[in-house]
Each structure stands twice: as structure tokens, then as C-alpha cells.
Amino acid sequence: MIRISPVTFAILYCIAYVAVLAFDAPLFRYYPMESEFSWGAAHDAAKEGPSMAWYGLMASAAVFASIGAAIPVLGKRLLALHTVLWLVPLAATLGCIFLMRNFFI
Amino acid sequence: MTVFLLILHGLMAVALLGALTHQTIALMRRAAVGKSTFLDRYMSVGQPGFTRAVVVLYVLSLALGAIIYPTYRLDVRIPFEEMGLLWAIGMFEIKEHLGGVGLGILPLYAVLWRAENFSTHGRARIVVTSLLAGIVWLDFIVGHVLNNIRGVGT
């Protein structure tokens, strides 16, 4: 039975989310005009209208985090780092804001 | 239907804001024993009891936002692009990505509020709870402002 550590999942998810956002690597894209999904990060030229990456970005981050969180030792070790544990979600939040800077300059 | 879901999304966000803000303020300032002003009663709330409500409300609110999102992408974002309102698009992008990060933070938040971690993870609990509250406040305000510029369903 694989046990997923919630602490490891959260930390790895934060790191993975910023990474997949920075590299534009969603697991899939959604095309709202056609109500269809398309696997992979690349824009599907055969589909009409804009694509949405958000669902795929969360899925990518969740897959990476789930794989890492299945490693049993990581959870306890990470929780033991409680003095700096909070830095990762904070850095992920600031990282996401930083990556959106092009909309404001 | 979309307008109904948007209103439900907003109401969920209000409930979530209330729970998270209450928990964060109570966490930052312990209640004074023996006093009974409104503020003292506000701060002497059983903080761990909020955790499950926050997790459930966050997930439900995000799920509703995810359902409405395609309508925003087609009916709101495209007019924003045509109007050259890049800052508004950028604010929504920040809203959606912080919402996504917040979803990932929830398991850590829940663990930090477990009784066995209460005496050892004080700073992490304060920062993570405050961060989650900040994300929810920002998302709420941005959603409200953008909906005022051009609402879903207009």
C-alpha cells in the first residue's frame, strides 16, 4: 500500500507548480470553444479558439508531487524542518507573482 | 446558470474568508483570560475547529471557480484583450495561479493544525495560515474588481 505524505506533497506541489508555470508545461490543455481537452503542453493547432493551461498545470504539479510524496522518508524529514518549512509556499506564491510581471510592464 | 454558479462561488469565498480571517487573527493574538469584550470573544475561538471547514470551503470554492473559468476565458478575457486591459488579465492570472498554489498548500495547512504539531510548529502554522488567508483575500478582491469591469454573463 503506497502512503502519500501530505507535507511532502504540499512542498513538492509548490515547487512543481512554479516550475511547470515557468516552463509552460501543463499535462493537458482545455479548449473552451470546442469543450475539448488535448494532451501535452503544446497548443493543438487543429483546435479552434484559445486554450486554457490552468487545469493542466495543477495536474502536472499534482503528478510530480504525488510521485515524490510516495517516498516515505521525505515526509518526516520535511516536517522536522519546521523552522524553514513555511519558506517554500511563500516562495512559490512570490514566484507565481514574479512570473506574471509581463502583464504589468 | 453561470451567473448562479458565480454567486455561489462568491458566497463560498465569503464563508472561507470569514473562517480563515477569524483563525488567522486568533492565531496572531491570544485571547486575554477573564475579559469579555467582543474582540476577546472573537479571539478565543476554538481555532482547530476551523481547519476542516477551511479545507472543504477552499476546495468547493476552487471547484466552482474552475467550472466558471471557461466562460471567463471566452466572454471576459477576450474583451479585456480587445480593450487593452493587460493589467486586468494579469491580475486574473495571479488570482488563478495563487488559487492553484493554495490548493497544494492545503495538506500542509491541515497537518500544521493537527494537535500533535501544535506545540512545535508555531511559526510555520502562522505563516502558512496567513499566506492562505492572503491568497483568499487577494483572489476575492481581484475577482470582485474584474467582475465590476466586465461581469461573466454580460
PDB file of C-alpha atoms in Angstrom:
ATOM      1  CA  MET A   1       0.000   0.000   0.000  1.00  0.00           C
ATOM      2  CA  ILE A   2       1.545   3.324  -1.085  1.00  0.00           C
ATOM      3  CA  ARG A   3       1.187   6.038   1.547  1.00  0.00           C
ATOM      4  CA  ILE A   4       1.437   9.654   0.399  1.00  0.00           C
ATOM      5  CA  SER A   5       2.836  12.174   2.877  1.00  0.00           C
ATOM      6  CA  PRO A   6       0.704  15.342   2.871  1.00  0.00           C
ATOM      7  CA  VAL A   7       3.675  17.506   3.912  1.00  0.00           C
ATOM      8  CA  THR A   8       5.896  16.228   1.111  1.00  0.00           C
ATOM      9  CA  PHE A   9       3.029  16.513  -1.351  1.00  0.00           C
ATOM     10  CA  ALA A  10       2.415  20.165  -0.407  1.00  0.00           C
ATOM     11  CA  ILE A  11       6.083  21.159  -0.574  1.00  0.00           C
ATOM     12  CA  LEU A  12       6.754  19.355  -3.863  1.00  0.00           C
ATOM     13  CA  TYR A  13       3.495  20.630  -5.348  1.00  0.00           C
ATOM     14  CA  CYS A  14       4.512  24.245  -4.626  1.00  0.00           C
ATOM     15  CA  ILE A  15       7.927  23.752  -6.240  1.00  0.00           C
ATOM     16  CA  ALA A  16       6.494  21.813  -9.199  1.00  0.00           C
ATOM     17  CA  TYR A  17       3.725  24.371  -9.804  1.00  0.00           C
ATOM     18  CA  VAL A  18       6.177  27.239 -10.188  1.00  0.00           C
ATOM     19  CA  ALA A  19       8.387  25.084 -12.429  1.00  0.00           C
ATOM     20  CA  VAL A  20       5.580  23.961 -14.765  1.00  0.00           C
ATOM     21  CA  LEU A  21       4.274  27.521 -14.878  1.00  0.00           C
ATOM     22  CA  ALA A  22       7.715  28.891 -15.742  1.00  0.00           C
ATOM     23  CA  PHE A  23       8.286  26.267 -18.449  1.00  0.00           C
ATOM     24  CA  ASP A  24       4.659  26.287 -19.627  1.00  0.00           C
ATOM     25  CA  ALA A  25       4.350  22.534 -19.153  1.00  0.00           C
ATOM     26  CA  PRO A  26       0.721  21.633 -18.458  1.00  0.00           C
ATOM     27  CA  LEU A  27      -0.221  17.961 -18.602  1.00  0.00           C
ATOM     28  CA  PHE A  28      -3.075  18.889 -20.923  1.00  0.00           C
ATOM     29  CA  ARG A  29      -4.867  21.906 -22.343  1.00  0.00           C
ATOM     30  CA  TYR A  30      -8.553  22.670 -22.453  1.00  0.00           C
ATOM     31  CA  TYR A  31     -10.197  24.359 -25.422  1.00  0.00           C
ATOM     32  CA  PRO A  32     -13.333  26.088 -24.141  1.00  0.00           C
ATOM     33  CA  MET A  33     -14.706  26.937 -27.574  1.00  0.00           C
ATOM     34  CA  GLU A  34     -14.841  23.259 -28.508  1.00  0.00           C
ATOM     35  CA  SER A  35     -15.167  21.921 -24.926  1.00  0.00           C
ATOM     36  CA  GLU A  36     -12.317  19.522 -25.613  1.00  0.00           C
ATOM     37  CA  PHE A  37      -9.085  18.509 -23.931  1.00  0.00           C
ATOM     38  CA  SER A  38      -5.773  17.933 -25.656  1.00  0.00           C
ATOM     39  CA  TRP A  39      -2.880  16.030 -24.082  1.00  0.00           C
ATOM     40  CA  GLY A  40       0.509  17.693 -23.824  1.00  0.00           C
ATOM     41  CA  ALA A  41       1.853  21.182 -23.334  1.00  0.00           C
ATOM     42  CA  ALA A  42       1.846  22.216 -26.986  1.00  0.00           C
ATOM     43  CA  HIS A  43      -1.043  24.187 -28.418  1.00  0.00           C
ATOM     44  CA  ASP A  44      -3.119  21.929 -30.684  1.00  0.00           C
ATOM     45  CA  ALA A  45      -3.374  23.787 -33.999  1.00  0.00           C
ATOM     46  CA  ALA A  46      -6.325  21.644 -35.064  1.00  0.00           C
ATOM     47  CA  LYS A  47      -8.449  23.057 -32.240  1.00  0.00           C
ATOM     48  CA  GLU A  48     -10.292  26.328 -32.577  1.00  0.00           C
ATOM     49  CA  GLY A  49     -10.092  29.242 -30.156  1.00  0.00           C
ATOM     50  CA  PRO A  50      -7.925  29.914 -27.122  1.00  0.00           C
ATOM     51  CA  SER A  51      -6.532  27.175 -24.914  1.00  0.00           C
ATOM     52  CA  MET A  52      -6.516  27.035 -21.132  1.00  0.00           C
ATOM     53  CA  ALA A  53      -3.491  25.621 -19.333  1.00  0.00           C
ATOM     54  CA  TRP A  54      -4.529  26.107 -15.681  1.00  0.00           C
ATOM     55  CA  TYR A  55      -6.172  22.718 -15.126  1.00  0.00           C
ATOM     56  CA  GLY A  56      -3.213  21.014 -16.794  1.00  0.00           C
ATOM     57  CA  LEU A  57      -0.698  22.982 -14.710  1.00  0.00           C
ATOM     58  CA  MET A  58      -2.351  21.844 -11.479  1.00  0.00           C
ATOM     59  CA  ALA A  59      -2.470  18.275 -12.792  1.00  0.00           C
ATOM     60  CA  SER A  60       1.242  18.372 -13.746  1.00  0.00           C
ATOM     61  CA  ALA A  61       2.211  19.687 -10.315  1.00  0.00           C
ATOM     62  CA  ALA A  62      -0.017  17.117  -8.587  1.00  0.00           C
ATOM     63  CA  VAL A  63       1.539  14.230 -10.554  1.00  0.00           C
ATOM     64  CA  PHE A  64       5.110  15.329  -9.711  1.00  0.00           C
ATOM     65  CA  ALA A  65       4.167  15.906  -6.069  1.00  0.00           C
ATOM     66  CA  SER A  66       2.358  12.565  -5.743  1.00  0.00           C
ATOM     67  CA  ILE A  67       5.354  10.644  -7.048  1.00  0.00           C
ATOM     68  CA  GLY A  68       7.717  12.421  -4.630  1.00  0.00           C
ATOM     69  CA  ALA A  69       5.280  12.162  -1.713  1.00  0.00           C
ATOM     70  CA  ALA A  70       5.165   8.384  -2.068  1.00  0.00           C
ATOM     71  CA  ILE A  71       8.774   8.249  -0.820  1.00  0.00           C
ATOM     72  CA  PRO A  72       8.183   7.504   2.883  1.00  0.00           C
ATOM     73  CA  VAL A  73      11.238   9.144   4.496  1.00  0.00           C
ATOM     74  CA  LEU A  74      10.726  12.540   2.907  1.00  0.00           C
ATOM     75  CA  GLY A  75       7.594  13.488   4.890  1.00  0.00           C
ATOM     76  CA  LYS A  76       9.097  13.073   8.364  1.00  0.00           C
ATOM     77  CA  ARG A  77      12.334  14.735   7.316  1.00  0.00           C
ATOM     78  CA  LEU A  78      10.494  17.714   5.855  1.00  0.00           C
ATOM     79  CA  LEU A  79       8.250  18.106   8.899  1.00  0.00           C
ATOM     80  CA  ALA A  80      11.373  18.105  11.055  1.00  0.00           C
ATOM     81  CA  LEU A  81      12.499  21.196   9.126  1.00  0.00           C
ATOM     82  CA  HIS A  82       9.622  23.181  10.624  1.00  0.00           C
ATOM     83  CA  THR A  83      11.733  26.301  11.153  1.00  0.00           C
ATOM     84  CA  VAL A  84      12.093  26.801   7.391  1.00  0.00           C
ATOM     85  CA  LEU A  85       9.199  24.719   6.063  1.00  0.00           C
ATOM     86  CA  TRP A  86       6.992  27.768   5.536  1.00  0.00           C
ATOM     87  CA  LEU A  87       9.515  29.314   3.155  1.00  0.00           C
ATOM     88  CA  VAL A  88       8.537  27.027   0.267  1.00  0.00           C
ATOM     89  CA  PRO A  89       4.830  28.013  -0.037  1.00  0.00           C
ATOM     90  CA  LEU A  90       5.795  31.651   0.470  1.00  0.00           C
ATOM     91  CA  ALA A  91       8.469  31.457  -2.237  1.00  0.00           C
ATOM     92  CA  ALA A  92       6.038  29.667  -4.589  1.00  0.00           C
ATOM     93  CA  THR A  93       3.486  32.444  -4.132  1.00  0.00           C
ATOM     94  CA  LEU A  94       6.043  35.155  -4.817  1.00  0.00           C
ATOM     95  CA  GLY A  95       7.405  33.119  -7.747  1.00  0.00           C
ATOM     96  CA  CYS A  96       3.970  32.973  -9.396  1.00  0.00           C
ATOM     97  CA  ILE A  97       3.519  36.734  -8.987  1.00  0.00           C
ATOM     98  CA  PHE A  98       7.000  37.340 -10.428  1.00  0.00           C
ATOM     99  CA  LEU A  99       6.229  35.159 -13.473  1.00  0.00           C
ATOM    100  CA  MET A 100       3.185  37.317 -14.233  1.00  0.00           C
ATOM    101  CA  ARG A 101       5.222  40.555 -14.319  1.00  0.00           C
ATOM    102  CA  ASN A 102       4.966  40.862 -18.120  1.00  0.00           C
ATOM    103  CA  PHE A 103       1.323  41.849 -17.806  1.00  0.00           C
ATOM    104  CA  PHE A 104       2.281  44.961 -15.847  1.00  0.00           C
ATOM    105  CA  ILE A 105       5.411  46.273 -17.613  1.00  0.00           C
TER     106      ILE A 105
ATOM    107  CA  MET B   1     -26.514  29.026 -14.862  1.00  0.00           C
ATOM    108  CA  THR B   2     -23.051  30.629 -14.952  1.00  0.00           C
ATOM    109  CA  VAL B   3     -24.308  33.648 -13.005  1.00  0.00           C
ATOM    110  CA  PHE B   4     -25.827  31.335 -10.385  1.00  0.00           C
ATOM    111  CA  LEU B   5     -22.513  29.461 -10.073  1.00  0.00           C
ATOM    112  CA  LEU B   6     -20.634  32.774  -9.856  1.00  0.00           C
ATOM    113  CA  ILE B   7     -22.860  33.919  -6.989  1.00  0.00           C
ATOM    114  CA  LEU B   8     -22.376  30.552  -5.256  1.00  0.00           C
ATOM    115  CA  HIS B   9     -18.610  30.886  -5.824  1.00  0.00           C
ATOM    116  CA  GLY B  10     -18.726  34.347  -4.223  1.00  0.00           C
ATOM    117  CA  LEU B  11     -20.764  33.149  -1.245  1.00  0.00           C
ATOM    118  CA  MET B  12     -18.359  30.249  -0.657  1.00  0.00           C
ATOM    119  CA  ALA B  13     -15.481  32.724  -0.820  1.00  0.00           C
ATOM    120  CA  VAL B  14     -17.151  34.934   1.803  1.00  0.00           C
ATOM    121  CA  ALA B  15     -17.580  31.967   4.162  1.00  0.00           C
ATOM    122  CA  LEU B  16     -13.973  30.921   3.519  1.00  0.00           C
ATOM    123  CA  LEU B  17     -12.732  34.468   4.105  1.00  0.00           C
ATOM    124  CA  GLY B  18     -14.606  34.624   7.399  1.00  0.00           C
ATOM    125  CA  ALA B  19     -13.237  31.316   8.658  1.00  0.00           C
ATOM    126  CA  LEU B  20      -9.641  31.963   7.574  1.00  0.00           C
ATOM    127  CA  THR B  21      -9.539  35.559   8.770  1.00  0.00           C
ATOM    128  CA  HIS B  22     -11.006  34.559  12.125  1.00  0.00           C
ATOM    129  CA  GLN B  23      -8.471  31.764  12.505  1.00  0.00           C
ATOM    130  CA  THR B  24      -5.540  33.952  11.460  1.00  0.00           C
ATOM    131  CA  ILE B  25      -6.389  36.808  13.809  1.00  0.00           C
ATOM    132  CA  ALA B  26      -6.983  34.398  16.695  1.00  0.00           C
ATOM    133  CA  LEU B  27      -3.654  32.760  15.944  1.00  0.00           C
ATOM    134  CA  MET B  28      -1.722  36.015  15.966  1.00  0.00           C
ATOM    135  CA  ARG B  29      -3.126  37.335  19.191  1.00  0.00           C
ATOM    136  CA  ARG B  30      -4.062  35.014  22.028  1.00  0.00           C
ATOM    137  CA  ALA B  31      -7.268  35.852  23.892  1.00  0.00           C
ATOM    138  CA  ALA B  32      -6.912  37.529  27.269  1.00  0.00           C
ATOM    139  CA  VAL B  33      -8.330  35.295  30.008  1.00  0.00           C
ATOM    140  CA  GLY B  34     -11.181  36.747  32.051  1.00  0.00           C
ATOM    141  CA  LYS B  35     -12.027  39.560  29.631  1.00  0.00           C
ATOM    142  CA  SER B  36     -15.241  39.560  27.714  1.00  0.00           C
ATOM    143  CA  THR B  37     -15.099  42.312  25.116  1.00  0.00           C
ATOM    144  CA  PHE B  38     -16.222  41.474  21.582  1.00  0.00           C
ATOM    145  CA  LEU B  39     -12.603  41.309  20.412  1.00  0.00           C
ATOM    146  CA  ASP B  40     -11.630  38.944  23.244  1.00  0.00           C
ATOM    147  CA  ARG B  41     -14.533  36.623  22.448  1.00  0.00           C
ATOM    148  CA  TYR B  42     -13.626  36.843  18.735  1.00  0.00           C
ATOM    149  CA  MET B  43     -10.082  35.717  19.502  1.00  0.00           C
ATOM    150  CA  SER B  44     -10.933  32.981  21.981  1.00  0.00           C
ATOM    151  CA  VAL B  45     -12.495  30.833  19.271  1.00  0.00           C
ATOM    152  CA  GLY B  46     -11.527  27.143  19.050  1.00  0.00           C
ATOM    153  CA  GLN B  47      -9.084  27.597  16.189  1.00  0.00           C
ATOM    154  CA  PRO B  48      -8.509  23.933  15.191  1.00  0.00           C
ATOM    155  CA  GLY B  49     -12.247  23.564  14.559  1.00  0.00           C
ATOM    156  CA  PHE B  50     -11.934  25.886  11.591  1.00  0.00           C
ATOM    157  CA  THR B  51      -9.386  23.735   9.769  1.00  0.00           C
ATOM    158  CA  ARG B  52     -11.762  21.197   8.241  1.00  0.00           C
ATOM    159  CA  ALA B  53     -14.226  23.937   7.260  1.00  0.00           C
ATOM    160  CA  VAL B  54     -11.438  25.910   5.574  1.00  0.00           C
ATOM    161  CA  VAL B  55     -10.240  22.881   3.592  1.00  0.00           C
ATOM    162  CA  VAL B  56     -13.751  21.948   2.432  1.00  0.00           C
ATOM    163  CA  LEU B  57     -14.707  25.544   1.562  1.00  0.00           C
ATOM    164  CA  TYR B  58     -11.431  26.136  -0.290  1.00  0.00           C
ATOM    165  CA  VAL B  59     -11.843  23.011  -2.426  1.00  0.00           C
ATOM    166  CA  LEU B  60     -15.509  23.772  -3.175  1.00  0.00           C
ATOM    167  CA  SER B  61     -14.776  27.411  -3.976  1.00  0.00           C
ATOM    168  CA  LEU B  62     -11.896  26.464  -6.280  1.00  0.00           C
ATOM    169  CA  ALA B  63     -14.006  23.791  -7.987  1.00  0.00           C
ATOM    170  CA  LEU B  64     -16.762  26.322  -8.672  1.00  0.00           C
ATOM    171  CA  GLY B  65     -14.174  28.773  -9.994  1.00  0.00           C
ATOM    172  CA  ALA B  66     -12.806  26.050 -12.271  1.00  0.00           C
ATOM    173  CA  ILE B  67     -16.297  25.382 -13.663  1.00  0.00           C
ATOM    174  CA  ILE B  68     -16.884  29.091 -14.383  1.00  0.00           C
ATOM    175  CA  TYR B  69     -13.386  29.636 -15.776  1.00  0.00           C
ATOM    176  CA  PRO B  70     -14.096  28.682 -19.450  1.00  0.00           C
ATOM    177  CA  THR B  71     -16.864  31.319 -19.553  1.00  0.00           C
ATOM    178  CA  TYR B  72     -14.402  33.918 -18.268  1.00  0.00           C
ATOM    179  CA  ARG B  73     -11.839  32.821 -20.870  1.00  0.00           C
ATOM    180  CA  LEU B  74     -14.244  33.373 -23.745  1.00  0.00           C
ATOM    181  CA  ASP B  75     -16.645  36.111 -22.599  1.00  0.00           C
ATOM    182  CA  VAL B  76     -14.437  38.262 -20.381  1.00  0.00           C
ATOM    183  CA  ARG B  77     -10.778  37.774 -21.200  1.00  0.00           C
ATOM    184  CA  ILE B  78     -11.146  38.263 -24.959  1.00  0.00           C
ATOM    185  CA  PRO B  79     -12.921  41.657 -24.467  1.00  0.00           C
ATOM    186  CA  PHE B  80     -10.198  42.568 -21.915  1.00  0.00           C
ATOM    187  CA  GLU B  81      -7.601  41.849 -24.610  1.00  0.00           C
ATOM    188  CA  GLU B  82      -9.520  43.946 -27.132  1.00  0.00           C
ATOM    189  CA  MET B  83      -9.754  46.802 -24.613  1.00  0.00           C
ATOM    190  CA  GLY B  84      -6.020  46.542 -23.910  1.00  0.00           C
ATOM    191  CA  LEU B  85      -6.628  45.856 -20.217  1.00  0.00           C
ATOM    192  CA  LEU B  86      -3.467  43.817 -19.762  1.00  0.00           C
ATOM    193  CA  TRP B  87      -3.258  44.639 -16.069  1.00  0.00           C
ATOM    194  CA  ALA B  88      -6.733  43.131 -15.561  1.00  0.00           C
ATOM    195  CA  ILE B  89      -5.712  39.948 -17.381  1.00  0.00           C
ATOM    196  CA  GLY B  90      -2.520  39.873 -15.309  1.00  0.00           C
ATOM    197  CA  MET B  91      -4.481  40.239 -12.084  1.00  0.00           C
ATOM    198  CA  PHE B  92      -6.700  37.333 -13.064  1.00  0.00           C
ATOM    199  CA  GLU B  93      -3.629  35.246 -13.956  1.00  0.00           C
ATOM    200  CA  ILE B  94      -2.219  35.952 -10.488  1.00  0.00           C
ATOM    201  CA  LYS B  95      -5.598  35.049  -8.966  1.00  0.00           C
ATOM    202  CA  GLU B  96      -5.780  31.709 -10.754  1.00  0.00           C
ATOM    203  CA  HIS B  97      -2.173  30.699 -10.093  1.00  0.00           C
ATOM    204  CA  LEU B  98      -2.262  31.652  -6.412  1.00  0.00           C
ATOM    205  CA  GLY B  99      -5.526  29.732  -6.179  1.00  0.00           C
ATOM    206  CA  GLY B 100      -3.727  26.731  -7.674  1.00  0.00           C
ATOM    207  CA  VAL B 101      -0.770  27.057  -5.288  1.00  0.00           C
ATOM    208  CA  GLY B 102      -3.194  27.453  -2.363  1.00  0.00           C
ATOM    209  CA  LEU B 103      -4.768  24.121  -3.261  1.00  0.00           C
ATOM    210  CA  GLY B 104      -1.359  22.495  -2.894  1.00  0.00           C
ATOM    211  CA  ILE B 105      -0.706  24.250   0.420  1.00  0.00           C
ATOM    212  CA  LEU B 106      -3.911  22.829   1.966  1.00  0.00           C
ATOM    213  CA  PRO B 107      -2.418  19.441   3.007  1.00  0.00           C
ATOM    214  CA  LEU B 108       0.455  21.228   4.794  1.00  0.00           C
ATOM    215  CA  TYR B 109      -2.013  23.613   6.439  1.00  0.00           C
ATOM    216  CA  ALA B 110      -4.109  20.666   7.682  1.00  0.00           C
ATOM    217  CA  VAL B 111      -1.054  18.863   9.085  1.00  0.00           C
ATOM    218  CA  LEU B 112       0.204  22.000  10.861  1.00  0.00           C
ATOM    219  CA  TRP B 113      -3.177  22.318  12.613  1.00  0.00           C
ATOM    220  CA  ARG B 114      -3.080  18.748  13.959  1.00  0.00           C
ATOM    221  CA  ALA B 115      -2.949  18.580  17.757  1.00  0.00           C
ATOM    222  CA  GLU B 116       0.416  16.743  17.808  1.00  0.00           C
ATOM    223  CA  ASN B 117       2.086  19.585  15.873  1.00  0.00           C
ATOM    224  CA  PHE B 118       0.525  22.381  17.873  1.00  0.00           C
ATOM    225  CA  SER B 119       3.390  22.997  20.287  1.00  0.00           C
ATOM    226  CA  THR B 120       6.231  22.545  17.789  1.00  0.00           C
ATOM    227  CA  HIS B 121       5.283  24.247  14.530  1.00  0.00           C
ATOM    228  CA  GLY B 122       4.069  27.655  15.675  1.00  0.00           C
ATOM    229  CA  ARG B 123       5.846  29.833  13.136  1.00  0.00           C
ATOM    230  CA  ALA B 124       5.092  27.546  10.190  1.00  0.00           C
ATOM    231  CA  ARG B 125       1.423  27.471  11.227  1.00  0.00           C
ATOM    232  CA  ILE B 126       1.236  31.270  11.477  1.00  0.00           C
ATOM    233  CA  VAL B 127       2.945  31.827   8.099  1.00  0.00           C
ATOM    234  CA  VAL B 128       1.037  29.128   6.201  1.00  0.00           C
ATOM    235  CA  THR B 129      -2.360  30.146   7.647  1.00  0.00           C
ATOM    236  CA  SER B 130      -1.655  33.843   6.973  1.00  0.00           C
ATOM    237  CA  LEU B 131      -0.468  33.038   3.461  1.00  0.00           C
ATOM    238  CA  LEU B 132      -3.631  31.081   2.741  1.00  0.00           C
ATOM    239  CA  ALA B 133      -5.727  33.946   4.149  1.00  0.00           C
ATOM    240  CA  GLY B 134      -3.778  36.417   1.978  1.00  0.00           C
ATOM    241  CA  ILE B 135      -4.364  34.308  -1.138  1.00  0.00           C
ATOM    242  CA  VAL B 136      -8.090  34.063  -0.448  1.00  0.00           C
ATOM    243  CA  TRP B 137      -8.367  37.819   0.242  1.00  0.00           C
ATOM    244  CA  LEU B 138      -6.458  38.700  -2.934  1.00  0.00           C
ATOM    245  CA  ASP B 139      -8.475  36.264  -5.047  1.00  0.00           C
ATOM    246  CA  PHE B 140     -11.722  37.614  -3.620  1.00  0.00           C
ATOM    247  CA  ILE B 141     -10.848  41.274  -4.228  1.00  0.00           C
ATOM    248  CA  VAL B 142      -9.451  40.659  -7.722  1.00  0.00           C
ATOM    249  CA  GLY B 143     -12.497  38.600  -8.707  1.00  0.00           C
ATOM    250  CA  HIS B 144     -14.802  41.306  -7.412  1.00  0.00           C
ATOM    251  CA  VAL B 145     -12.975  44.158  -9.192  1.00  0.00           C
ATOM    252  CA  LEU B 146     -12.739  42.302 -12.512  1.00  0.00           C
ATOM    253  CA  ASN B 147     -16.393  41.333 -12.341  1.00  0.00           C
ATOM    254  CA  ASN B 148     -17.194  45.022 -11.907  1.00  0.00           C
ATOM    255  CA  ILE B 149     -15.244  45.863 -15.071  1.00  0.00           C
ATOM    256  CA  ARG B 150     -16.926  43.177 -17.129  1.00  0.00           C
ATOM    257  CA  GLY B 151     -19.031  40.548 -15.430  1.00  0.00           C
ATOM    258  CA  VAL B 152     -19.445  36.964 -16.505  1.00  0.00           C
ATOM    259  CA  GLY B 153     -22.739  36.686 -18.375  1.00  0.00           C
ATOM    260  CA  THR B 154     -22.835  40.298 -19.611  1.00  0.00           C
TER     261      THR B 154
END
